[in-house]
C-alpha atoms as an extended CHARMM CRD file, in Angstrom:
* protein
*
       242  EXT
         1         1  MET       CA            131.8620000000      115.3840000000      111.5130000000  PROA      1               0.0000000000
         2         2  ALA       CA            132.0140000000      111.7840000000      112.7790000000  PROA      2               0.0000000000
         3         3  LEU       CA            128.3390000000      111.3130000000      111.8910000000  PROA      3               0.0000000000
         4         4  ALA       CA            128.9530000000      112.6120000000      108.3710000000  PROA      4               0.0000000000
         5         5  ILE       CA            131.8890000000      110.2500000000      107.9050000000  PROA      5               0.0000000000
         6         6  ARG       CA            129.7990000000      107.2890000000      109.0850000000  PROA      6               0.0000000000
         7         7  SER       CA            126.9880000000      108.2940000000      106.7060000000  PROA      7               0.0000000000
         8         8  LEU       CA            129.3830000000      108.5100000000      103.7660000000  PROA      8               0.0000000000
         9         9  ALA       CA            130.8560000000      105.1110000000      104.6650000000  PROA      9               0.0000000000
        10        10  ALA       CA            127.3840000000      103.5850000000      104.7650000000  PROA      10              0.0000000000
        11        11  LEU       CA            126.5600000000      105.0700000000      101.3680000000  PROA      11              0.0000000000
        12        12  GLY       CA            129.8330000000      103.7390000000      100.0040000000  PROA      12              0.0000000000
        13        13  GLY       CA            129.0120000000      100.2700000000      101.2680000000  PROA      13              0.0000000000
        14        14  LEU       CA            125.5990000000      100.4610000000       99.6220000000  PROA      14              0.0000000000
        15        15  ALA       CA            127.1640000000      101.5050000000       96.3260000000  PROA      15              0.0000000000
        16        16  LEU       CA            129.5080000000       98.5370000000       96.4340000000  PROA      16              0.0000000000
        17        17  SER       CA            126.5620000000       96.2030000000       96.9370000000  PROA      17              0.0000000000
        18        18  LEU       CA            124.8260000000       97.4050000000       93.7610000000  PROA      18              0.0000000000
        19        19  THR       CA            125.3050000000       95.6350000000       90.4530000000  PROA      19              0.0000000000
        20        20  ALA       CA            125.0530000000       97.0750000000       86.9640000000  PROA      20              0.0000000000
        21        21  THR       CA            121.2670000000       96.7900000000       87.1580000000  PROA      21              0.0000000000
        22        22  GLY       CA            121.1670000000       99.2630000000       90.0460000000  PROA      22              0.0000000000
        23        23  LEU       CA            119.4680000000       96.7420000000       92.3520000000  PROA      23              0.0000000000
        24        24  PRO       CA            120.9670000000       95.3150000000       95.5470000000  PROA      24              0.0000000000
        25        25  ALA       CA            122.1500000000       91.7710000000       94.8100000000  PROA      25              0.0000000000
        26        26  GLN       CA            120.1190000000       90.4600000000       97.7470000000  PROA      26              0.0000000000
        27        27  ALA       CA            116.8270000000       92.2180000000       96.8940000000  PROA      27              0.0000000000
        28        28  ASN       CA            113.7950000000       89.9590000000       97.3940000000  PROA      28              0.0000000000
        29        29  THR       CA            112.7750000000       90.2550000000       93.7700000000  PROA      29              0.0000000000
        30        30  GLY       CA            112.5340000000       86.5510000000       93.0040000000  PROA      30              0.0000000000
        31        31  VAL       CA            114.3300000000       84.8690000000       90.1080000000  PROA      31              0.0000000000
        32        32  THR       CA            113.8620000000       83.5040000000       86.6190000000  PROA      32              0.0000000000
        33        33  VAL       CA            115.3730000000       80.0810000000       85.8950000000  PROA      33              0.0000000000
        34        34  THR       CA            116.1560000000       79.0970000000       82.3030000000  PROA      34              0.0000000000
        35        35  SER       CA            117.1030000000       75.5320000000       81.3810000000  PROA      35              0.0000000000
        36        36  TYR       CA            119.7140000000       74.6880000000       78.7430000000  PROA      36              0.0000000000
        37        37  GLY       CA            119.3910000000       70.9470000000       79.2410000000  PROA      37              0.0000000000
        38        38  HSD       CA            121.4800000000       68.3740000000       81.1030000000  PROA      38              0.0000000000
        39        39  SER       CA            122.2320000000       70.2250000000       84.3790000000  PROA      39              0.0000000000
        40        40  ALA       CA            122.8060000000       73.7140000000       82.9640000000  PROA      40              0.0000000000
        41        41  LEU       CA            120.5340000000       76.4210000000       84.3990000000  PROA      41              0.0000000000
        42        42  LEU       CA            120.7690000000       80.2060000000       84.1920000000  PROA      42              0.0000000000
        43        43  ILE       CA            119.3140000000       81.8910000000       87.2960000000  PROA      43              0.0000000000
        44        44  GLN       CA            118.6470000000       85.6220000000       86.9890000000  PROA      44              0.0000000000
        45        45  GLY       CA            117.3410000000       87.8830000000       89.7230000000  PROA      45              0.0000000000
        46        46  GLY       CA            118.2520000000       90.0390000000       92.6970000000  PROA      46              0.0000000000
        47        47  GLY       CA            120.6790000000       92.0160000000       90.5290000000  PROA      47              0.0000000000
        48        48  ALA       CA            122.8410000000       89.0120000000       89.6060000000  PROA      48              0.0000000000
        49        49  SER       CA            122.9940000000       86.0870000000       87.1910000000  PROA      49              0.0000000000
        50        50  VAL       CA            124.2760000000       82.6040000000       88.0400000000  PROA      50              0.0000000000
        51        51  LEU       CA            124.9710000000       79.8830000000       85.4770000000  PROA      51              0.0000000000
        52        52  ILE       CA            125.1080000000       76.3010000000       86.6980000000  PROA      52              0.0000000000
        53        53  ASN       CA            127.1110000000       73.4990000000       85.0700000000  PROA      53              0.0000000000
        54        54  PRO       CA            127.8450000000       74.6630000000       81.5110000000  PROA      54              0.0000000000
        55        55  PHE       CA            128.6520000000       71.6610000000       79.2980000000  PROA      55              0.0000000000
        56        56  ARG       CA            130.2800000000       70.5490000000       76.1100000000  PROA      56              0.0000000000
        57        57  ALA       CA            127.9300000000       68.5760000000       73.8810000000  PROA      57              0.0000000000
        58        58  VAL       CA            129.6340000000       65.2740000000       74.6840000000  PROA      58              0.0000000000
        59        59  GLY       CA            128.6210000000       62.0940000000       76.5070000000  PROA      59              0.0000000000
        60        60  CYS       CA            125.0750000000       62.2820000000       77.8090000000  PROA      60              0.0000000000
        61        61  ALA       CA            124.9070000000       65.9280000000       76.6730000000  PROA      61              0.0000000000
        62        62  ALA       CA            125.6090000000       65.0050000000       73.0410000000  PROA      62              0.0000000000
        63        63  GLY       CA            123.1930000000       66.6900000000       70.6700000000  PROA      63              0.0000000000
        64        64  LEU       CA            122.3450000000       69.5690000000       73.0180000000  PROA      64              0.0000000000
        65        65  ALA       CA            123.1250000000       73.2030000000       72.2480000000  PROA      65              0.0000000000
        66        66  GLU       CA            126.0110000000       74.3230000000       74.4790000000  PROA      66              0.0000000000
        67        67  PRO       CA            125.0930000000       77.1890000000       76.8680000000  PROA      67              0.0000000000
        68        68  ARG       CA            127.3400000000       79.8980000000       75.3910000000  PROA      68              0.0000000000
        69        69  VAL       CA            125.9120000000       82.7010000000       77.5100000000  PROA      69              0.0000000000
        70        70  SER       CA            127.1820000000       85.3350000000       79.9450000000  PROA      70              0.0000000000
        71        71  ALA       CA            126.6570000000       85.3480000000       83.7160000000  PROA      71              0.0000000000
        72        72  ASN       CA            128.1660000000       87.1040000000       86.7150000000  PROA      72              0.0000000000
        73        73  VAL       CA            129.2170000000       83.7760000000       88.2000000000  PROA      73              0.0000000000
        74        74  ILE       CA            129.3910000000       80.1990000000       86.9400000000  PROA      74              0.0000000000
        75        75  LEU       CA            129.0370000000       77.3860000000       89.5000000000  PROA      75              0.0000000000
        76        76  ALA       CA            130.3550000000       74.0400000000       88.2910000000  PROA      76              0.0000000000
        77        77  SER       CA            130.0150000000       70.7190000000       90.0840000000  PROA      77              0.0000000000
        78        78  SER       CA            133.4410000000       69.8060000000       88.6830000000  PROA      78              0.0000000000
        79        79  ARG       CA            135.5790000000       70.5550000000       85.6310000000  PROA      79              0.0000000000
        80        80  LEU       CA            134.3630000000       67.4760000000       83.7720000000  PROA      80              0.0000000000
        81        81  LEU       CA            133.2410000000       68.4900000000       80.2790000000  PROA      81              0.0000000000
        82        82  ASP       CA            129.5820000000       67.6420000000       80.8730000000  PROA      82              0.0000000000
        83        83  GLU       CA            129.2560000000       69.8690000000       83.9670000000  PROA      83              0.0000000000
        84        84  GLY       CA            132.0420000000       72.4440000000       84.0420000000  PROA      84              0.0000000000
        85        85  ALA       CA            133.1640000000       73.2700000000       80.5070000000  PROA      85              0.0000000000
        86        86  ALA       CA            134.6210000000       76.6780000000       79.6460000000  PROA      86              0.0000000000
        87        87  VAL       CA            131.9430000000       77.5630000000       77.0870000000  PROA      87              0.0000000000
        88        88  ALA       CA            130.3070000000       80.5160000000       78.8900000000  PROA      88              0.0000000000
        89        89  ARG       CA            131.5030000000       83.9560000000       79.9890000000  PROA      89              0.0000000000
        90        90  GLY       CA            131.7510000000       84.8450000000       83.6560000000  PROA      90              0.0000000000
        91        91  THR       CA            133.6760000000       84.0930000000       86.8450000000  PROA      91              0.0000000000
        92        92  MET       CA            133.7910000000       80.2860000000       87.0530000000  PROA      92              0.0000000000
        93        93  LEU       CA            133.9640000000       78.5930000000       90.4510000000  PROA      93              0.0000000000
        94        94  SER       CA            134.4970000000       74.8520000000       90.7970000000  PROA      94              0.0000000000
        95        95  ALA       CA            136.6050000000       74.4740000000       93.9490000000  PROA      95              0.0000000000
        96        96  PRO       CA            135.1070000000       74.4180000000       97.4540000000  PROA      96              0.0000000000
        97        97  GLY       CA            135.4170000000       77.5620000000       99.5340000000  PROA      97              0.0000000000
        98        98  SER       CA            133.7190000000       80.8300000000      100.4780000000  PROA      98              0.0000000000
        99        99  TYR       CA            133.3140000000       83.4510000000       97.7600000000  PROA      99              0.0000000000
       100       100  ARG       CA            131.8070000000       86.9090000000       97.2230000000  PROA      100             0.0000000000
       101       101  VAL       CA            130.9130000000       87.5940000000       93.5800000000  PROA      101             0.0000000000
       102       102  ALA       CA            128.4460000000       90.1730000000       92.1770000000  PROA      102             0.0000000000
       103       103  GLY       CA            127.0890000000       90.8120000000       95.6560000000  PROA      103             0.0000000000
       104       104  LEU       CA            126.3760000000       87.1010000000       96.2400000000  PROA      104             0.0000000000
       105       105  ARG       CA            127.8300000000       85.1410000000       99.1430000000  PROA      105             0.0000000000
       106       106  ILE       CA            128.5460000000       81.6660000000       97.8190000000  PROA      106             0.0000000000
       107       107  GLU       CA            129.6480000000       78.5720000000       99.7500000000  PROA      107             0.0000000000
       108       108  GLY       CA            131.1640000000       75.5330000000       98.0410000000  PROA      108             0.0000000000
       109       109  ILE       CA            131.3400000000       72.2000000000       99.8690000000  PROA      109             0.0000000000
       110       110  ALA       CA            133.5060000000       69.2650000000       98.7570000000  PROA      110             0.0000000000
       111       111  VAL       CA            131.9740000000       65.7740000000       98.4720000000  PROA      111             0.0000000000
       112       112  ALA       CA            132.7800000000       62.5900000000       96.5900000000  PROA      112             0.0000000000
       113       113  HSD       CA            131.5140000000       62.6690000000       93.0140000000  PROA      113             0.0000000000
       114       114  ASP       CA            130.6360000000       58.9680000000       92.9260000000  PROA      114             0.0000000000
       115       115  ARG       CA            129.4190000000       56.2490000000       95.2850000000  PROA      115             0.0000000000
       116       116  PHE       CA            132.9730000000       55.0250000000       95.9470000000  PROA      116             0.0000000000
       117       117  GLY       CA            134.4950000000       57.8690000000       97.9350000000  PROA      117             0.0000000000
       118       118  GLY       CA            135.6260000000       59.6590000000       94.7890000000  PROA      118             0.0000000000
       119       119  ARG       CA            137.8200000000       56.8070000000       93.5840000000  PROA      119             0.0000000000
       120       120  ARG       CA            136.2520000000       56.8600000000       90.1070000000  PROA      120             0.0000000000
       121       121  PHE       CA            135.4970000000       60.5230000000       89.4160000000  PROA      121             0.0000000000
       122       122  GLY       CA            137.2510000000       62.4230000000       92.1890000000  PROA      122             0.0000000000
       123       123  LYS       CA            135.5410000000       65.2130000000       94.1110000000  PROA      123             0.0000000000
       124       124  ALA       CA            132.5170000000       67.3380000000       93.2790000000  PROA      124             0.0000000000
       125       125  THR       CA            131.4380000000       70.6510000000       94.7870000000  PROA      125             0.0000000000
       126       126  LEU       CA            128.0100000000       71.3390000000       96.2550000000  PROA      126             0.0000000000
       127       127  TRP       CA            126.9130000000       74.9880000000       96.1640000000  PROA      127             0.0000000000
       128       128  ARG       CA            124.8380000000       77.1680000000       98.4690000000  PROA      128             0.0000000000
       129       129  TRP       CA            123.9240000000       80.8330000000       97.9420000000  PROA      129             0.0000000000
       130       130  ARG       CA            121.1180000000       83.3610000000       98.3800000000  PROA      130             0.0000000000
       131       131  GLN       CA            119.6720000000       85.1820000000       95.3640000000  PROA      131             0.0000000000
       132       132  GLY       CA            116.5290000000       87.2130000000       94.8330000000  PROA      132             0.0000000000
       133       133  GLY       CA            115.4170000000       86.4820000000       98.3960000000  PROA      133             0.0000000000
       134       134  LEU       CA            115.7260000000       82.6940000000       98.0310000000  PROA      134             0.0000000000
       135       135  GLU       CA            118.1840000000       80.1920000000       99.4940000000  PROA      135             0.0000000000
       136       136  PHE       CA            119.5720000000       77.9020000000       96.7660000000  PROA      136             0.0000000000
       137       137  VAL       CA            121.3770000000       74.5850000000       97.0570000000  PROA      137             0.0000000000
       138       138  HSD       CA            122.8910000000       73.0140000000       93.9220000000  PROA      138             0.0000000000
       139       139  LEU       CA            123.5940000000       69.2570000000       94.0220000000  PROA      139             0.0000000000
       140       140  GLY       CA            123.7670000000       68.8490000000       90.2540000000  PROA      140             0.0000000000
       141       141  GLY       CA            126.6980000000       66.4380000000       90.0610000000  PROA      141             0.0000000000
       142       142  THR       CA            127.1310000000       63.8870000000       92.8340000000  PROA      142             0.0000000000
       143       143  ALA       CA            125.9870000000       60.4150000000       93.7960000000  PROA      143             0.0000000000
       144       144  ALA       CA            127.4380000000       60.5030000000       97.3180000000  PROA      144             0.0000000000
       145       145  GLN       CA            125.3310000000       60.2410000000      100.4490000000  PROA      145             0.0000000000
       146       146  LEU       CA            125.1810000000       63.4660000000      102.4420000000  PROA      146             0.0000000000
       147       147  SER       CA            126.8210000000       63.3620000000      105.8520000000  PROA      147             0.0000000000
       148       148  ALA       CA            125.3690000000       65.0400000000      108.9220000000  PROA      148             0.0000000000
       149       149  GLU       CA            127.9940000000       67.7710000000      108.4980000000  PROA      149             0.0000000000
       150       150  ASP       CA            126.9980000000       68.2750000000      104.8610000000  PROA      150             0.0000000000
       151       151  GLN       CA            123.3840000000       68.7340000000      105.9180000000  PROA      151             0.0000000000
       152       152  VAL       CA            124.3390000000       71.3600000000      108.4940000000  PROA      152             0.0000000000
       153       153  LEU       CA            126.4460000000       73.2650000000      105.9720000000  PROA      153             0.0000000000
       154       154  LEU       CA            123.7190000000       73.1640000000      103.3120000000  PROA      154             0.0000000000
       155       155  GLY       CA            120.9530000000       74.2160000000      105.6950000000  PROA      155             0.0000000000
       156       156  LYS       CA            117.3110000000       74.1800000000      104.6260000000  PROA      156             0.0000000000
       157       157  PRO       CA            117.0590000000       75.5150000000      101.0760000000  PROA      157             0.0000000000
       158       158  ASP       CA            114.1070000000       77.2150000000       99.4810000000  PROA      158             0.0000000000
       159       159  VAL       CA            115.1560000000       75.7730000000       96.1200000000  PROA      159             0.0000000000
       160       160  LEU       CA            117.0470000000       72.4950000000       95.6920000000  PROA      160             0.0000000000
       161       161  ILE       CA            118.6410000000       71.6920000000       92.3240000000  PROA      161             0.0000000000
       162       162  ILE       CA            119.5020000000       68.0050000000       92.1910000000  PROA      162             0.0000000000
       163       163  GLY       CA            120.6730000000       65.4610000000       89.6220000000  PROA      163             0.0000000000
       164       164  VAL       CA            118.2660000000       62.5350000000       89.3450000000  PROA      164             0.0000000000
       165       165  GLY       CA            119.2410000000       60.5390000000       86.2440000000  PROA      165             0.0000000000
       166       166  GLY       CA            121.3560000000       57.8580000000       87.9220000000  PROA      166             0.0000000000
       167       167  GLY       CA            124.4570000000       56.3890000000       86.3870000000  PROA      167             0.0000000000
       168       168  ALA       CA            127.9640000000       56.3900000000       87.7970000000  PROA      168             0.0000000000
       169       169  LYS       CA            128.1190000000       59.9540000000       89.1770000000  PROA      169             0.0000000000
       170       170  VAL       CA            124.5440000000       61.1790000000       89.6220000000  PROA      170             0.0000000000
       171       171  TYR       CA            121.8200000000       60.2290000000       92.1320000000  PROA      171             0.0000000000
       172       172  ASP       CA            119.2040000000       57.8460000000       90.8100000000  PROA      172             0.0000000000
       173       173  GLY       CA            115.5290000000       58.5910000000       91.3920000000  PROA      173             0.0000000000
       174       174  ALA       CA            115.2720000000       56.8740000000       94.7680000000  PROA      174             0.0000000000
       175       175  GLU       CA            118.5560000000       58.3430000000       96.0500000000  PROA      175             0.0000000000
       176       176  ALA       CA            117.5370000000       61.8370000000       94.9770000000  PROA      176             0.0000000000
       177       177  ALA       CA            114.1440000000       61.4850000000       96.6740000000  PROA      177             0.0000000000
       178       178  ALA       CA            115.9010000000       60.4880000000       99.9130000000  PROA      178             0.0000000000
       179       179  VAL       CA            118.0930000000       63.6170000000       99.7240000000  PROA      179             0.0000000000
       180       180  VAL       CA            114.9930000000       65.7670000000       99.1680000000  PROA      180             0.0000000000
       181       181  ARG       CA            113.5070000000       64.3330000000      102.3610000000  PROA      181             0.0000000000
       182       182  GLN       CA            116.7670000000       65.0760000000      104.2120000000  PROA      182             0.0000000000
       183       183  LEU       CA            116.9880000000       68.7350000000      103.1660000000  PROA      183             0.0000000000
       184       184  ALA       CA            113.2270000000       69.5240000000      103.1130000000  PROA      184             0.0000000000
       185       185  PRO       CA            113.2120000000       72.2990000000      100.4890000000  PROA      185             0.0000000000
       186       186  ARG       CA            110.1110000000       74.1410000000       99.2400000000  PROA      186             0.0000000000
       187       187  ARG       CA            110.9040000000       73.6650000000       95.5410000000  PROA      187             0.0000000000
       188       188  VAL       CA            112.9050000000       70.9770000000       93.7620000000  PROA      188             0.0000000000
       189       189  ILE       CA            114.3270000000       71.3590000000       90.2670000000  PROA      189             0.0000000000
       190       190  PRO       CA            115.5460000000       67.9750000000       88.9440000000  PROA      190             0.0000000000
       191       191  VAL       CA            118.4110000000       68.0640000000       86.4460000000  PROA      191             0.0000000000
       192       192  GLN       CA            120.8510000000       65.7510000000       84.6700000000  PROA      192             0.0000000000
       193       193  TYR       CA            118.4180000000       63.2310000000       83.2340000000  PROA      193             0.0000000000
       194       194  LEU       CA            117.4800000000       62.0980000000       79.7320000000  PROA      194             0.0000000000
       195       195  SER       CA            114.5750000000       63.7550000000       77.9730000000  PROA      195             0.0000000000
       196       196  GLY       CA            114.9660000000       61.9300000000       74.6550000000  PROA      196             0.0000000000
       197       197  PRO       CA            116.8530000000       59.0090000000       73.0740000000  PROA      197             0.0000000000
       198       198  ALA       CA            120.0110000000       58.0780000000       74.9620000000  PROA      198             0.0000000000
       199       199  PRO       CA            123.2990000000       59.0720000000       73.2880000000  PROA      199             0.0000000000
       200       200  LYS       CA            125.8050000000       56.2590000000       72.8160000000  PROA      200             0.0000000000
       201       201  ALA       CA            127.2790000000       54.9870000000       76.1200000000  PROA      201             0.0000000000
       202       202  CYS       CA            125.0900000000       57.3070000000       78.2190000000  PROA      202             0.0000000000
       203       203  ASP       CA            124.0500000000       55.7120000000       81.5270000000  PROA      203             0.0000000000
       204       204  LEU       CA            121.3740000000       58.2540000000       82.5680000000  PROA      204             0.0000000000
       205       205  THR       CA            117.6510000000       57.5290000000       82.7720000000  PROA      205             0.0000000000
       206       206  SER       CA            114.6460000000       59.8310000000       82.4620000000  PROA      206             0.0000000000
       207       207  VAL       CA            113.1260000000       61.9710000000       85.2390000000  PROA      207             0.0000000000
       208       208  GLU       CA            110.2600000000       59.5020000000       85.7010000000  PROA      208             0.0000000000
       209       209  PRO       CA            111.9110000000       57.2100000000       88.3310000000  PROA      209             0.0000000000
       210       210  PHE       CA            112.4910000000       60.2940000000       90.4920000000  PROA      210             0.0000000000
       211       211  LEU       CA            108.9010000000       61.4780000000       90.0960000000  PROA      211             0.0000000000
       212       212  LYS       CA            107.7000000000       57.9830000000       90.9840000000  PROA      212             0.0000000000
       213       213  ALA       CA            109.8780000000       58.0270000000       94.1220000000  PROA      213             0.0000000000
       214       214  MET       CA            108.3150000000       61.4120000000       94.9840000000  PROA      214             0.0000000000
       215       215  ALA       CA            104.7690000000       60.0520000000       94.6730000000  PROA      215             0.0000000000
       216       216  GLY       CA            102.2480000000       62.3080000000       96.4020000000  PROA      216             0.0000000000
       217       217  THR       CA            104.3020000000       65.4740000000       95.7970000000  PROA      217             0.0000000000
       218       218  PRO       CA            102.8060000000       68.0610000000       93.4260000000  PROA      218             0.0000000000
       219       219  VAL       CA            104.6610000000       68.1640000000       90.0950000000  PROA      219             0.0000000000
       220       220  LYS       CA            104.5530000000       71.0670000000       87.6570000000  PROA      220             0.0000000000
       221       221  ARG       CA            106.0120000000       70.7680000000       84.1450000000  PROA      221             0.0000000000
       222       222  VAL       CA            106.9390000000       74.3360000000       83.3390000000  PROA      222             0.0000000000
       223       223  GLY       CA            108.7210000000       74.2410000000       79.9930000000  PROA      223             0.0000000000
       224       224  ARG       CA            112.1030000000       75.8750000000       79.5550000000  PROA      224             0.0000000000
       225       225  THR       CA            111.6550000000       78.8550000000       81.9140000000  PROA      225             0.0000000000
       226       226  LEU       CA            110.4870000000       79.0680000000       85.5170000000  PROA      226             0.0000000000
       227       227  SER       CA            109.6920000000       82.2350000000       87.4960000000  PROA      227             0.0000000000
       228       228  LEU       CA            109.8830000000       82.0940000000       91.2880000000  PROA      228             0.0000000000
       229       229  PRO       CA            108.7850000000       84.8450000000       93.7080000000  PROA      229             0.0000000000
       230       230  GLY       CA            111.1350000000       86.1280000000       96.3840000000  PROA      230             0.0000000000
       231       231  LYS       CA            109.1330000000       84.2930000000       99.0490000000  PROA      231             0.0000000000
       232       232  LEU       CA            107.7550000000       80.7900000000       98.5900000000  PROA      232             0.0000000000
       233       233  GLY       CA            104.7990000000       79.2920000000      100.3850000000  PROA      233             0.0000000000
       234       234  ASN       CA            105.0310000000       76.2570000000      102.6350000000  PROA      234             0.0000000000
       235       235  GLY       CA            104.8590000000       72.7750000000      101.1710000000  PROA      235             0.0000000000
       236       236  LEU       CA            106.9610000000       71.0040000000       98.5550000000  PROA      236             0.0000000000
       237       237  GLN       CA            106.6250000000       71.1380000000       94.7790000000  PROA      237             0.0000000000
       238       238  VAL       CA            108.7410000000       69.6130000000       92.0060000000  PROA      238             0.0000000000
       239       239  ASP       CA            109.2600000000       71.8780000000       88.9910000000  PROA      239             0.0000000000
       240       240  VAL       CA            110.3060000000       69.9400000000       85.8790000000  PROA      240             0.0000000000
       241       241  LEU       CA            111.9720000000       72.0920000000       83.2310000000  PROA      241             0.0000000000
       242       242  ARG       CA            112.3020000000       71.0150000000       79.6320000000  PROA      242             0.0000000000
């Protein structure tokens, strides 16, 4: 009888770990990453979908189509309109802490948003989670140097998503390249940079200063969508999405 009860409990736990797709949320199936511009990415795989930094079409995101999509969880660097707007459907997280959503274990870490201890733009949240067999770290909205404690909490990601366009609250190319060297990921997806004419009063630059600072690293320009397997090979590559 005790064995039967334990078996039923195990089956119940497995059922709770399944999403609507019928796949375990941590299955090593890989992911598909779709770019909506600025720092908004939709990551689908492993039985879950994660939307990063949905925006209003204001400031440096002016002229872009807002990502009005659905996801299991939305991870925002902050609630500023260009990186944490309520335009999408799903459970939005913007505060640091430990969460369990759609079978994903998600850690949010508080840092200063700017280079002045948060005195200009307050705090931002860095995100870490595992999806489709891959460890993700999302640094889409900060210009602050990482402390030794931050590095320990973030670990060594398979995929690093990092803002590179510079300005008041985003790493510039050289700063972002230094963070890449600190965290030593296998793939880097740069975000939050200009890919066309600058909107009025926008202080971002293009992705090119970052790529220059990463000289010698393979770069692949993949268009709007990127597919990643559940296990990445050794070595670093920068994947530039349109």
